PDB file of C-alpha atoms and ligand atoms in Angstrom:
ATOM      1  CA  MET A  13      22.264  -2.748   8.895  1.00  0.00           C
ATOM      2  CA  SER A  14      20.011  -2.823   5.848  1.00  0.00           C
ATOM      3  CA  ILE A  15      16.202  -2.757   5.770  1.00  0.00           C
ATOM      4  CA  ASN A  16      14.525  -6.105   6.490  1.00  0.00           C
ATOM      5  CA  TRP A  17      12.032  -6.534   3.663  1.00  0.00           C
ATOM      6  CA  LYS A  18       9.129  -9.022   4.234  1.00  0.00           C
ATOM      7  CA  ALA A  19       6.675  -9.935   1.496  1.00  0.00           C
ATOM      8  CA  ALA A  20       3.094 -10.832   2.592  1.00  0.00           C
ATOM      9  CA  GLN A  21       0.886 -12.936   0.625  1.00  0.00           C
ATOM     10  CA  ASN A  22      -2.052 -10.689   1.116  1.00  0.00           C
ATOM     11  CA  TYR A  23      -3.304  -7.892   3.238  1.00  0.00           C
ATOM     12  CA  GLU A  24      -4.426 -10.187   6.062  1.00  0.00           C
ATOM     13  CA  GLU A  25      -0.999 -11.661   6.389  1.00  0.00           C
ATOM     14  CA  LEU A  26       0.561  -8.278   6.271  1.00  0.00           C
ATOM     15  CA  SER A  27      -1.675  -7.274   9.244  1.00  0.00           C
ATOM     16  CA  LYS A  28      -0.853 -10.429  11.126  1.00  0.00           C
ATOM     17  CA  LEU A  29       2.968 -10.127  10.592  1.00  0.00           C
ATOM     18  CA  ALA A  30       2.804  -6.451  11.895  1.00  0.00           C
ATOM     19  CA  ALA A  31       0.728  -7.580  14.797  1.00  0.00           C
ATOM     20  CA  ASP A  32       3.342 -10.219  15.634  1.00  0.00           C
ATOM     21  CA  ILE A  33       5.940  -7.469  15.853  1.00  0.00           C
ATOM     22  CA  PHE A  34       3.771  -5.419  18.256  1.00  0.00           C
ATOM     23  CA  GLU A  35       2.747  -8.544  20.371  1.00  0.00           C
ATOM     24  CA  GLN A  36       6.577  -9.366  20.708  1.00  0.00           C
ATOM     25  CA  GLN A  37       7.277  -5.834  21.618  1.00  0.00           C
ATOM     26  CA  LEU A  38       4.639  -5.710  24.382  1.00  0.00           C
ATOM     27  CA  GLN A  39       5.684  -9.239  25.687  1.00  0.00           C
ATOM     28  CA  GLU A  40       9.324  -8.086  25.943  1.00  0.00           C
ATOM     29  CA  ASN A  41       8.366  -4.954  27.578  1.00  0.00           C
ATOM     30  CA  GLU A  42       4.874  -4.142  28.913  1.00  0.00           C
ATOM     31  CA  LYS A  43       5.862  -0.533  29.360  1.00  0.00           C
ATOM     32  CA  SER A  44       6.671  -0.084  25.676  1.00  0.00           C
ATOM     33  CA  VAL A  45       6.332   3.305  24.091  1.00  0.00           C
ATOM     34  CA  LEU A  46       4.478   2.800  20.787  1.00  0.00           C
ATOM     35  CA  GLY A  47       4.631   5.199  17.987  1.00  0.00           C
ATOM     36  CA  LEU A  48       1.251   4.807  16.049  1.00  0.00           C
ATOM     37  CA  ALA A  49      -0.050   5.624  12.667  1.00  0.00           C
ATOM     38  CA  THR A  50      -3.319   6.243  10.969  1.00  0.00           C
ATOM     39  CA  GLY A  51      -4.668   5.689   7.374  1.00  0.00           C
ATOM     40  CA  GLY A  52      -6.181   2.797   5.500  1.00  0.00           C
ATOM     41  CA  THR A  53      -3.090   0.652   5.686  1.00  0.00           C
ATOM     42  CA  PRO A  54      -2.873  -0.090   9.452  1.00  0.00           C
ATOM     43  CA  GLU A  55      -6.649  -0.790   9.962  1.00  0.00           C
ATOM     44  CA  GLY A  56      -6.110  -4.548   9.603  1.00  0.00           C
ATOM     45  CA  LEU A  57      -3.221  -4.355  12.143  1.00  0.00           C
ATOM     46  CA  TYR A  58      -5.437  -2.566  14.673  1.00  0.00           C
ATOM     47  CA  SER A  59      -8.247  -5.111  14.241  1.00  0.00           C
ATOM     48  CA  GLU A  60      -5.723  -7.909  14.841  1.00  0.00           C
ATOM     49  CA  LEU A  61      -4.286  -6.306  17.981  1.00  0.00           C
ATOM     50  CA  VAL A  62      -7.822  -5.762  19.258  1.00  0.00           C
ATOM     51  CA  GLN A  63      -8.414  -9.502  18.577  1.00  0.00           C
ATOM     52  CA  ARG A  64      -5.222 -10.474  20.362  1.00  0.00           C
ATOM     53  CA  TYR A  65      -6.172  -8.299  23.286  1.00  0.00           C
ATOM     54  CA  ASN A  66      -9.641  -9.835  23.495  1.00  0.00           C
ATOM     55  CA  ASP A  67      -7.863 -13.274  23.473  1.00  0.00           C
ATOM     56  CA  GLY A  68      -5.676 -12.262  26.500  1.00  0.00           C
ATOM     57  CA  LYS A  69      -2.553 -12.434  24.497  1.00  0.00           C
ATOM     58  CA  ILE A  70      -1.566  -8.803  24.907  1.00  0.00           C
ATOM     59  CA  SER A  71      -2.231  -5.978  27.275  1.00  0.00           C
ATOM     60  CA  PHE A  72      -1.791  -2.158  26.661  1.00  0.00           C
ATOM     61  CA  GLU A  73      -2.242  -1.293  30.326  1.00  0.00           C
ATOM     62  CA  LYS A  74       1.210  -0.231  30.961  1.00  0.00           C
ATOM     63  CA  ALA A  75       1.959   0.943  27.412  1.00  0.00           C
ATOM     64  CA  THR A  76       2.313   4.560  26.228  1.00  0.00           C
ATOM     65  CA  SER A  77       1.569   5.747  22.814  1.00  0.00           C
ATOM     66  CA  PHE A  78       2.443   8.693  20.491  1.00  0.00           C
ATOM     67  CA  ASN A  79       0.761   9.199  17.210  1.00  0.00           C
ATOM     68  CA  LEU A  80       2.528  10.579  14.201  1.00  0.00           C
ATOM     69  CA  ASP A  81       0.274  13.355  13.104  1.00  0.00           C
ATOM     70  CA  GLU A  82      -3.038  15.277  13.090  1.00  0.00           C
ATOM     71  CA  TYR A  83      -4.808  17.663  10.633  1.00  0.00           C
ATOM     72  CA  VAL A  84      -4.683  21.322  11.608  1.00  0.00           C
ATOM     73  CA  GLY A  85      -8.136  22.650  12.347  1.00  0.00           C
ATOM     74  CA  LEU A  86      -9.945  19.425  13.054  1.00  0.00           C
ATOM     75  CA  SER A  87     -11.259  18.797  16.587  1.00  0.00           C
ATOM     76  CA  ALA A  88     -10.706  15.528  18.230  1.00  0.00           C
ATOM     77  CA  ASP A  89     -14.298  14.504  17.749  1.00  0.00           C
ATOM     78  CA  HIS A  90     -14.276  15.289  13.982  1.00  0.00           C
ATOM     79  CA  PRO A  91     -14.790  11.887  12.304  1.00  0.00           C
ATOM     80  CA  ALA A  92     -11.978  12.499   9.836  1.00  0.00           C
ATOM     81  CA  SER A  93      -9.584  13.432  12.616  1.00  0.00           C
ATOM     82  CA  TYR A  94      -6.799  11.084  13.667  1.00  0.00           C
ATOM     83  CA  HIS A  95      -7.945  11.312  17.307  1.00  0.00           C
ATOM     84  CA  TYR A  96     -11.233   9.972  16.167  1.00  0.00           C
ATOM     85  CA  PHE A  97      -9.557   7.238  14.024  1.00  0.00           C
ATOM     86  CA  MET A  98      -7.409   6.011  16.854  1.00  0.00           C
ATOM     87  CA  ASP A  99     -10.384   5.956  19.310  1.00  0.00           C
ATOM     88  CA  THR A 100     -12.610   3.902  17.015  1.00  0.00           C
ATOM     89  CA  HIS A 101      -9.942   1.517  15.724  1.00  0.00           C
ATOM     90  CA  LEU A 102      -7.929   0.971  18.979  1.00  0.00           C
ATOM     91  CA  PHE A 103      -8.133   2.993  22.036  1.00  0.00           C
ATOM     92  CA  HIS A 104     -11.737   2.495  22.876  1.00  0.00           C
ATOM     93  CA  LYS A 105     -11.389  -1.307  22.183  1.00  0.00           C
ATOM     94  CA  VAL A 106      -8.294  -2.125  24.423  1.00  0.00           C
ATOM     95  CA  ASN A 107      -7.070  -1.294  27.929  1.00  0.00           C
ATOM     96  CA  MET A 108      -4.904   1.606  27.049  1.00  0.00           C
ATOM     97  CA  ARG A 109      -4.940   4.197  29.875  1.00  0.00           C
ATOM     98  CA  ARG A 110      -6.244   7.665  28.685  1.00  0.00           C
ATOM     99  CA  ASP A 111      -3.255   9.545  30.182  1.00  0.00           C
ATOM    100  CA  SER A 112      -0.860   7.336  28.339  1.00  0.00           C
ATOM    101  CA  ILE A 113      -2.208   8.235  25.019  1.00  0.00           C
ATOM    102  CA  HIS A 114      -0.735  11.116  23.043  1.00  0.00           C
ATOM    103  CA  LEU A 115      -1.593  12.760  19.717  1.00  0.00           C
ATOM    104  CA  PRO A 116      -0.562  16.231  18.567  1.00  0.00           C
ATOM    105  CA  SER A 117      -3.564  18.519  19.014  1.00  0.00           C
ATOM    106  CA  GLY A 118      -4.657  20.062  15.629  1.00  0.00           C
ATOM    107  CA  ASP A 119      -6.990  22.596  16.968  1.00  0.00           C
ATOM    108  CA  ALA A 120      -4.966  24.292  19.749  1.00  0.00           C
ATOM    109  CA  GLU A 121      -4.285  28.058  19.500  1.00  0.00           C
ATOM    110  CA  ASP A 122      -0.542  27.746  19.756  1.00  0.00           C
ATOM    111  CA  LEU A 123       0.388  24.898  17.404  1.00  0.00           C
ATOM    112  CA  GLN A 124       4.145  25.729  17.508  1.00  0.00           C
ATOM    113  CA  ALA A 125       4.016  25.268  21.355  1.00  0.00           C
ATOM    114  CA  ILE A 126       2.245  22.067  20.937  1.00  0.00           C
ATOM    115  CA  ALA A 127       4.820  20.901  18.434  1.00  0.00           C
ATOM    116  CA  GLU A 128       7.686  21.664  20.800  1.00  0.00           C
ATOM    117  CA  ALA A 129       6.042  20.190  23.804  1.00  0.00           C
ATOM    118  CA  TYR A 130       5.400  16.923  21.824  1.00  0.00           C
ATOM    119  CA  ASP A 131       9.016  16.149  21.263  1.00  0.00           C
ATOM    120  CA  LYS A 132       9.747  16.854  24.936  1.00  0.00           C
ATOM    121  CA  LYS A 133       7.047  14.573  26.034  1.00  0.00           C
ATOM    122  CA  ILE A 134       8.475  11.760  23.779  1.00  0.00           C
ATOM    123  CA  GLU A 135      11.840  12.348  25.188  1.00  0.00           C
ATOM    124  CA  ALA A 136      10.478  12.298  28.745  1.00  0.00           C
ATOM    125  CA  SER A 137       8.872   8.962  28.053  1.00  0.00           C
ATOM    126  CA  GLY A 138      12.213   7.420  27.306  1.00  0.00           C
ATOM    127  CA  GLY A 139      11.757   7.619  23.569  1.00  0.00           C
ATOM    128  CA  ILE A 140       9.702   5.465  21.173  1.00  0.00           C
ATOM    129  CA  ASP A 141      10.588   1.699  21.380  1.00  0.00           C
ATOM    130  CA  LEU A 142       8.471   0.749  18.132  1.00  0.00           C
ATOM    131  CA  GLN A 143       7.243   3.219  15.509  1.00  0.00           C
ATOM    132  CA  LEU A 144       4.669   2.146  12.989  1.00  0.00           C
ATOM    133  CA  LEU A 145       4.669   3.939   9.689  1.00  0.00           C
ATOM    134  CA  GLY A 146       2.665   4.049   6.469  1.00  0.00           C
ATOM    135  CA  ILE A 147       3.871   5.723   3.380  1.00  0.00           C
ATOM    136  CA  GLY A 148       2.124   8.329   1.024  1.00  0.00           C
ATOM    137  CA  VAL A 149       2.270   7.834  -2.683  1.00  0.00           C
ATOM    138  CA  ASN A 150       4.776  10.743  -2.750  1.00  0.00           C
ATOM    139  CA  GLY A 151       7.016   9.031  -0.144  1.00  0.00           C
ATOM    140  CA  HIS A 152       5.804  10.944   2.938  1.00  0.00           C
ATOM    141  CA  ILE A 153       6.123   9.404   6.345  1.00  0.00           C
ATOM    142  CA  GLY A 154       3.810  10.911   9.098  1.00  0.00           C
ATOM    143  CA  PHE A 155       2.939  14.035   7.163  1.00  0.00           C
ATOM    144  CA  ASN A 156       6.530  14.865   6.253  1.00  0.00           C
ATOM    145  CA  GLU A 157       6.040  15.836   2.602  1.00  0.00           C
ATOM    146  CA  PRO A 158       8.792  15.833  -0.034  1.00  0.00           C
ATOM    147  CA  GLY A 159      11.319  18.523   0.655  1.00  0.00           C
ATOM    148  CA  SER A 160      10.921  18.170   4.507  1.00  0.00           C
ATOM    149  CA  SER A 161      14.232  18.429   6.268  1.00  0.00           C
ATOM    150  CA  PHE A 162      15.597  15.214   7.620  1.00  0.00           C
ATOM    151  CA  GLU A 163      16.595  17.368  10.770  1.00  0.00           C
ATOM    152  CA  ALA A 164      13.022  18.394  11.568  1.00  0.00           C
ATOM    153  CA  SER A 165      11.419  17.661  14.787  1.00  0.00           C
ATOM    154  CA  THR A 166       7.599  17.853  15.368  1.00  0.00           C
ATOM    155  CA  ASN A 167       6.265  20.660  13.081  1.00  0.00           C
ATOM    156  CA  ILE A 168       3.454  22.210  11.190  1.00  0.00           C
ATOM    157  CA  ILE A 169       3.490  21.360   7.509  1.00  0.00           C
ATOM    158  CA  LYS A 170       1.464  22.362   4.323  1.00  0.00           C
ATOM    159  CA  LEU A 171      -0.032  19.350   2.757  1.00  0.00           C
ATOM    160  CA  THR A 172       0.666  18.545  -0.950  1.00  0.00           C
ATOM    161  CA  ASP A 173      -2.196  18.292  -3.506  1.00  0.00           C
ATOM    162  CA  SER A 174      -1.321  14.612  -3.936  1.00  0.00           C
ATOM    163  CA  THR A 175      -1.774  13.984  -0.170  1.00  0.00           C
ATOM    164  CA  ARG A 176      -5.033  15.954  -0.026  1.00  0.00           C
ATOM    165  CA  GLU A 177      -6.248  13.999  -3.028  1.00  0.00           C
ATOM    166  CA  GLN A 178      -5.188  10.635  -1.528  1.00  0.00           C
ATOM    167  CA  ASN A 179      -7.084  11.465   1.714  1.00  0.00           C
ATOM    168  CA  LYS A 180     -10.206  13.144   0.309  1.00  0.00           C
ATOM    169  CA  ILE A 181     -12.144   9.783   0.669  1.00  0.00           C
ATOM    170  CA  TYR A 182     -12.326  10.502   4.380  1.00  0.00           C
ATOM    171  CA  PHE A 183     -14.111  13.778   3.762  1.00  0.00           C
ATOM    172  CA  ASP A 184     -17.286  14.980   1.987  1.00  0.00           C
ATOM    173  CA  SER A 185     -15.164  16.797  -0.796  1.00  0.00           C
ATOM    174  CA  ILE A 186     -11.751  18.003  -1.520  1.00  0.00           C
ATOM    175  CA  VAL A 187     -12.367  21.390  -0.109  1.00  0.00           C
ATOM    176  CA  ASP A 188     -13.069  19.994   3.255  1.00  0.00           C
ATOM    177  CA  VAL A 189      -9.567  18.270   3.411  1.00  0.00           C
ATOM    178  CA  PRO A 190      -7.354  20.486   5.641  1.00  0.00           C
ATOM    179  CA  SER A 191      -4.436  22.160   3.996  1.00  0.00           C
ATOM    180  CA  TYR A 192      -2.143  21.899   6.948  1.00  0.00           C
ATOM    181  CA  ALA A 193      -1.196  19.154   9.488  1.00  0.00           C
ATOM    182  CA  ILE A 194       1.004  18.878  12.533  1.00  0.00           C
ATOM    183  CA  THR A 195       3.424  16.002  12.262  1.00  0.00           C
ATOM    184  CA  MET A 196       6.291  14.377  14.166  1.00  0.00           C
ATOM    185  CA  GLY A 197       9.368  15.381  12.274  1.00  0.00           C
ATOM    186  CA  ILE A 198      11.690  12.982  10.317  1.00  0.00           C
ATOM    187  CA  LYS A 199      14.415  13.483  13.108  1.00  0.00           C
ATOM    188  CA  THR A 200      11.759  12.455  15.723  1.00  0.00           C
ATOM    189  CA  ILE A 201      10.762   9.409  13.714  1.00  0.00           C
ATOM    190  CA  MET A 202      14.369   8.385  13.262  1.00  0.00           C
ATOM    191  CA  GLN A 203      14.949   8.466  16.947  1.00  0.00           C
ATOM    192  CA  ALA A 204      12.624   5.502  17.410  1.00  0.00           C
ATOM    193  CA  LYS A 205      14.488   2.361  18.386  1.00  0.00           C
ATOM    194  CA  LYS A 206      12.631   0.057  16.056  1.00  0.00           C
ATOM    195  CA  ILE A 207      10.460   1.058  12.906  1.00  0.00           C
ATOM    196  CA  VAL A 208       7.912  -1.023  10.965  1.00  0.00           C
ATOM    197  CA  LEU A 209       6.651   0.274   7.739  1.00  0.00           C
ATOM    198  CA  LEU A 210       3.607  -1.081   6.069  1.00  0.00           C
ATOM    199  CA  ILE A 211       2.932  -0.841   2.312  1.00  0.00           C
ATOM    200  CA  ALA A 212      -0.257  -2.272   0.714  1.00  0.00           C
ATOM    201  CA  GLY A 213      -1.648  -1.828  -2.605  1.00  0.00           C
ATOM    202  CA  SER A 214      -0.610  -1.151  -6.281  1.00  0.00           C
ATOM    203  CA  ASP A 215      -0.898   2.624  -5.915  1.00  0.00           C
ATOM    204  CA  LYS A 216       2.226   2.372  -3.813  1.00  0.00           C
ATOM    205  CA  GLN A 217       4.306   0.703  -6.448  1.00  0.00           C
ATOM    206  CA  GLY A 218       6.158   3.948  -7.236  1.00  0.00           C
ATOM    207  CA  ALA A 219       7.004   4.353  -3.578  1.00  0.00           C
ATOM    208  CA  ILE A 220       8.346   0.908  -3.243  1.00  0.00           C
ATOM    209  CA  ASP A 221      10.397   1.333  -6.448  1.00  0.00           C
ATOM    210  CA  HIS A 222      11.877   4.636  -4.974  1.00  0.00           C
ATOM    211  CA  LEU A 223      12.576   2.964  -1.606  1.00  0.00           C
ATOM    212  CA  SER A 224      14.167  -0.133  -2.917  1.00  0.00           C
ATOM    213  CA  SER A 225      16.483   1.943  -5.241  1.00  0.00           C
ATOM    214  CA  GLY A 226      18.340   2.913  -2.054  1.00  0.00           C
ATOM    215  CA  ILE A 227      18.739   6.505  -3.071  1.00  0.00           C
ATOM    216  CA  ILE A 228      18.452   8.877  -0.021  1.00  0.00           C
ATOM    217  CA  THR A 229      16.945  12.236  -0.737  1.00  0.00           C
ATOM    218  CA  GLU A 230      14.722  14.783   1.041  1.00  0.00           C
ATOM    219  CA  ASP A 231      12.568  14.678  -2.117  1.00  0.00           C
ATOM    220  CA  PHE A 232      11.475  11.241  -0.924  1.00  0.00           C
ATOM    221  CA  PRO A 233      11.268  11.433   2.715  1.00  0.00           C
ATOM    222  CA  ALA A 234      10.839   7.686   3.413  1.00  0.00           C
ATOM    223  CA  SER A 235      14.362   7.152   1.849  1.00  0.00           C
ATOM    224  CA  ILE A 236      15.910   8.230   5.189  1.00  0.00           C
ATOM    225  CA  LEU A 237      14.870   4.897   6.591  1.00  0.00           C
ATOM    226  CA  HIS A 238      18.037   3.457   4.942  1.00  0.00           C
ATOM    227  CA  LYS A 239      19.984   5.232   7.538  1.00  0.00           C
ATOM    228  CA  HIS A 240      18.135   3.572  10.518  1.00  0.00           C
ATOM    229  CA  THR A 241      19.558   0.454  12.102  1.00  0.00           C
ATOM    230  CA  ASP A 242      16.270  -1.540  12.719  1.00  0.00           C
ATOM    231  CA  VAL A 243      13.584  -1.176  10.031  1.00  0.00           C
ATOM    232  CA  THR A 244      11.278  -3.832   8.855  1.00  0.00           C
ATOM    233  CA  ILE A 245       9.119  -3.145   5.726  1.00  0.00           C
ATOM    234  CA  ILE A 246       6.142  -5.455   5.248  1.00  0.00           C
ATOM    235  CA  TYR A 247       4.488  -5.193   1.909  1.00  0.00           C
ATOM    236  CA  THR A 248       1.808  -6.684  -0.236  1.00  0.00           C
ATOM    237  CA  GLY A 249      -0.018  -5.880  -3.594  1.00  0.00           C
ATOM    238  CA  VAL A 250       3.286  -4.267  -4.764  1.00  0.00           C
ATOM    239  CA  GLU A 251       6.314  -5.747  -6.416  1.00  0.00           C
ATOM    240  CA  LYS A 252       9.845  -5.228  -5.038  1.00  0.00           C
ATOM    241  CA  LYS A 253      11.927  -5.159  -8.156  1.00  0.00           C
ATOM    242  CA  ASN A 254      15.463  -4.896  -6.713  1.00  0.00           C
TER     243      ASN A 254
HETATM  244  P1  PGA B 257      -2.736   4.908   3.679  1.00  0.00           P
HETATM  245  O1  PGA B 257      -1.851   6.239   4.001  1.00  0.00           O
HETATM  246  O2  PGA B 257      -2.420   3.992   4.754  1.00  0.00           O
HETATM  247  O3  PGA B 257      -4.097   5.383   3.865  1.00  0.00           O
HETATM  248  O4  PGA B 257      -2.339   4.590   2.336  1.00  0.00           O
HETATM  249  C1  PGA B 257      -0.528   6.183   4.313  1.00  0.00           C
HETATM  250  C2  PGA B 257       0.114   7.547   4.366  1.00  0.00           C
HETATM  251  O5  PGA B 257      -0.302   8.430   3.742  1.00  0.00           O
HETATM  252  O6  PGA B 257       1.069   7.775   5.183  1.00  0.00           O
END
């Protein structure tokens, strides 16, 4: 099955369309295993989900979550860490149970062991039902940078200069941006039953051009999504040319 492309009029609509998919998922199965993402793009989706939770439309009480990635070297209480991002944008605002929330730890001593245990935990949970993704300007999904193996499970990766540059807005200066991250691998991501990718903003035009070309290559990690059977891409502020 090919990718289901959905154009949104604006960022607000993109966030609502994405929230509809999450709402439907939670309504169909309150025990859903959700794969979550960080970054500027999903912020609107998370506020929409918090709104719907406050309105009594959705509950996270029985859901489980696994986040895509975390910076190596940042503790959970570092304001630029993805633990902190998720707490402030979602977890502290909804009824998700603490022991159902999973993010790879970026400041553990044995990161390799953390990575291996992460995949096992995902498997033990029954696998991810719905995985949210953003995309880097270089085509990364999670922190799987260009050249990452399509066969990789959760692993530790060196961040590219372009990714560090893209993310420096969350730090005091570029030297503070970590050089490594721990990320769900491409293989792990592809095992999700359903995937929704959000693309917003003209700086992602190159990424959408690459993706819509249909060429599958490890040099552009998101291109693997063409091989998945249930992917929806919601986009705004970019043009899909073919
Ligand atoms: P962004 O990041 O949502 O902040 O653009 C997406 C990504 O790099 O995966």
